[in-house]
One Martini backbone bead per residue (centre of mass of N, CA, C, O) as a GRO file, in nm:
protein
  136
    1MET     BB    1  -4.883  -3.868   0.705
    2ARG     BB    2  -4.627  -3.639   0.553
    3LYS     BB    3  -4.423  -3.524   0.346
    4ASN     BB    4  -4.242  -3.362   0.541
    5SER     BB    5  -4.116  -3.585   0.751
    6VAL     BB    6  -3.920  -3.721   0.876
    7LYS     BB    7  -4.074  -3.996   0.874
    8ASN     BB    8  -3.998  -3.990   0.546
    9THR     BB    9  -3.728  -3.916   0.497
   10ARG     BB   10  -3.567  -4.168   0.625
   11ILE     BB   11  -3.717  -4.330   0.378
   12ASN     BB   12  -3.644  -4.261   0.152
   13GLY     BB   13  -3.352  -4.244   0.159
   14GLU     BB   14  -3.366  -4.611   0.266
   15VAL     BB   15  -3.444  -4.646  -0.032
   16GLN     BB   16  -3.160  -4.515  -0.210
   17ARG     BB   17  -2.998  -4.692  -0.093
   18VAL     BB   18  -3.098  -4.928  -0.122
   19LEU     BB   19  -3.125  -4.907  -0.495
   20ALA     BB   20  -2.829  -4.871  -0.550
   21GLU     BB   21  -2.713  -5.130  -0.405
   22THR     BB   22  -2.854  -5.323  -0.655
   23ILE     BB   23  -2.815  -5.159  -0.893
   24ARG     BB   24  -2.497  -5.206  -0.842
   25GLY     BB   25  -2.447  -5.546  -0.733
   26GLU     BB   26  -2.700  -5.761  -0.803
   27ILE     BB   27  -2.783  -5.684  -1.047
   28LYS     BB   28  -2.735  -5.846  -1.429
   29ASP     BB   29  -2.833  -5.664  -1.661
   30PRO     BB   30  -2.724  -5.595  -1.934
   31ARG     BB   31  -2.890  -5.301  -1.959
   32ILE     BB   32  -2.754  -5.178  -1.734
   33SER     BB   33  -2.565  -4.888  -1.652
   34PRO     BB   34  -2.339  -4.853  -1.491
   35TRP     BB   35  -2.343  -4.524  -1.465
   36THR     BB   36  -2.564  -4.537  -1.240
   37SER     BB   37  -2.812  -4.314  -1.074
   38VAL     BB   38  -2.984  -4.251  -0.769
   39VAL     BB   39  -3.102  -3.913  -0.724
   40SER     BB   40  -3.444  -3.963  -0.610
   41VAL     BB   41  -3.644  -4.038  -0.359
   42GLU     BB   42  -4.042  -4.067  -0.361
   43VAL     BB   43  -4.217  -4.181  -0.080
   44ALA     BB   44  -4.567  -4.252  -0.011
   45PRO     BB   45  -4.735  -4.179   0.270
   46ASP     BB   46  -4.862  -4.464   0.261
   47LEU     BB   47  -4.633  -4.676   0.130
   48LYS     BB   48  -4.748  -4.752  -0.248
   49SER     BB   49  -4.507  -4.560  -0.371
   50CYS     BB   50  -4.278  -4.489  -0.620
   51LYS     BB   51  -4.000  -4.225  -0.681
   52ALA     BB   52  -3.747  -4.309  -0.943
   53TRP     BB   53  -3.473  -4.104  -0.961
   54ILE     BB   54  -3.282  -4.155  -1.311
   55SER     BB   55  -2.940  -4.170  -1.399
   56VAL     BB   56  -2.729  -4.166  -1.736
   57LEU     BB   57  -2.426  -4.223  -1.832
   58GLY     BB   58  -2.529  -4.171  -2.178
   59ASP     BB   59  -2.719  -4.242  -2.418
   60GLU     BB   60  -3.055  -4.256  -2.524
   61GLU     BB   61  -3.005  -4.589  -2.544
   62ALA     BB   62  -2.849  -4.643  -2.236
   63GLN     BB   63  -3.137  -4.509  -2.114
   64ARG     BB   64  -3.358  -4.689  -2.256
   65ALA     BB   65  -3.233  -4.983  -2.149
   66THR     BB   66  -3.209  -4.931  -1.858
   67LEU     BB   67  -3.514  -4.902  -1.829
   68GLU     BB   68  -3.615  -5.157  -1.896
   69GLY     BB   69  -3.456  -5.309  -1.662
   70LEU     BB   70  -3.543  -5.200  -1.427
   71LYS     BB   71  -3.856  -5.276  -1.520
   72SER     BB   72  -3.819  -5.591  -1.481
   73ALA     BB   73  -3.684  -5.568  -1.186
   74GLU     BB   74  -3.892  -5.478  -0.984
   75GLY     BB   75  -3.921  -5.732  -0.830
   76PHE     BB   76  -3.655  -5.798  -0.718
   77ILE     BB   77  -3.632  -5.499  -0.562
   78LYS     BB   78  -3.881  -5.488  -0.388
   79ASN     BB   79  -3.792  -5.808  -0.224
   80ARG     BB   80  -3.507  -5.608  -0.125
   81ILE     BB   81  -3.637  -5.391   0.027
   82ALA     BB   82  -3.829  -5.585   0.211
   83LYS     BB   83  -3.612  -5.679   0.334
   84VAL     BB   84  -3.439  -5.447   0.455
   85ILE     BB   85  -3.677  -5.333   0.493
   86ASN     BB   86  -3.944  -5.243   0.767
   87LEU     BB   87  -4.229  -5.254   0.616
   88ARG     BB   88  -4.578  -5.251   0.569
   89ASN     BB   89  -4.509  -5.135   0.237
   90THR     BB   90  -4.393  -5.234  -0.037
   91PRO     BB   91  -4.344  -5.018  -0.291
   92GLU     BB   92  -4.398  -4.896  -0.621
   93ILE     BB   93  -4.198  -4.893  -0.843
   94SER     BB   94  -4.089  -4.581  -1.029
   95PHE     BB   95  -3.882  -4.471  -1.317
   96VAL     BB   96  -3.731  -4.136  -1.388
   97MET     BB   97  -3.585  -4.041  -1.542
   98ASP     BB   98  -3.234  -3.781  -1.471
   99GLN     BB   99  -3.097  -3.484  -1.631
  100SER     BB  100  -2.869  -3.356  -1.449
  101ILE     BB  101  -2.576  -3.517  -1.485
  102ALA     BB  102  -2.567  -3.448  -1.728
  103TYR     BB  103  -2.614  -3.134  -1.761
  104GLY     BB  104  -2.349  -3.079  -1.591
  105VAL     BB  105  -2.133  -3.211  -1.794
  106SER     BB  106  -2.242  -3.025  -2.053
  107MET     BB  107  -2.171  -2.723  -1.886
  108SER     BB  108  -1.868  -2.802  -1.766
  109ARG     BB  109  -1.766  -2.788  -2.092
  110ARG     BB  110  -1.828  -2.515  -2.170
  111ILE     BB  111  -1.664  -2.374  -2.005
  112ASP     BB  112  -1.408  -2.459  -2.064
  113GLU     BB  113  -1.502  -2.400  -2.330
  114VAL     BB  114  -1.460  -2.072  -2.313
  115ILE     BB  115  -1.176  -2.051  -2.109
  116ALA     BB  116  -0.996  -2.158  -2.344
  117ARG     BB  117  -1.068  -1.936  -2.535
  118ASP     BB  118  -0.989  -1.651  -2.352
  119ASP     BB  119  -0.684  -1.770  -2.305
  120GLU     BB  120  -0.582  -1.762  -2.603
  121SER     BB  121  -0.698  -1.434  -2.673
  122ALA     BB  122  -0.486  -1.352  -2.452
  123ARG     BB  123  -0.261  -1.464  -2.585
  124LYS     BB  124  -0.269  -1.317  -2.870
  125ARG     BB  125  -0.259  -1.045  -2.754
  126GLU     BB  126   0.049  -1.064  -2.598
  127ASP     BB  127   0.175  -1.150  -2.896
  128THR     BB  128   0.040  -0.877  -3.042
  129GLY     BB  129   0.083  -0.632  -2.922
  130PRO     BB  130   0.205  -0.283  -2.869
  131ARG     BB  131   0.375  -0.157  -3.106
  132GLU     BB  132   0.660   0.021  -3.101
  133GLU     BB  133   0.807   0.272  -3.207
  134THR     BB  134   1.018   0.411  -3.454
  135HIS     BB  135   1.267   0.724  -3.470
  136SER     BB  136   1.469   0.857  -3.700
   0.00000   0.00000   0.00000
């Protein structure tokens, strides 16, 4: 099976969906942040391994704790995927931290700050606009 085949793409989507549902609603580990998202999943063509890119909104401690919680729940997650998705092999999952959502939030905040500064300096220019000179 080619890496980009329709079947592999469908399997990636199904594993991502089941993984997200499992993390969101079935794992009770307090280390796992409620702000955890499954950004992307890539299942190997032989179905033996899977990389799951995870994004956690929060500080580095929350991200580290979430990764630890997910790694300790790997057996449960693999079992859940095996029950929901009928695959020849159930892949071993490795979690990778993805910073794209946090980066997007940070960039959005910076853009908002720049716009606010521009608006404020435009208002100041209007308030202290050119003064008319009066000739007596």
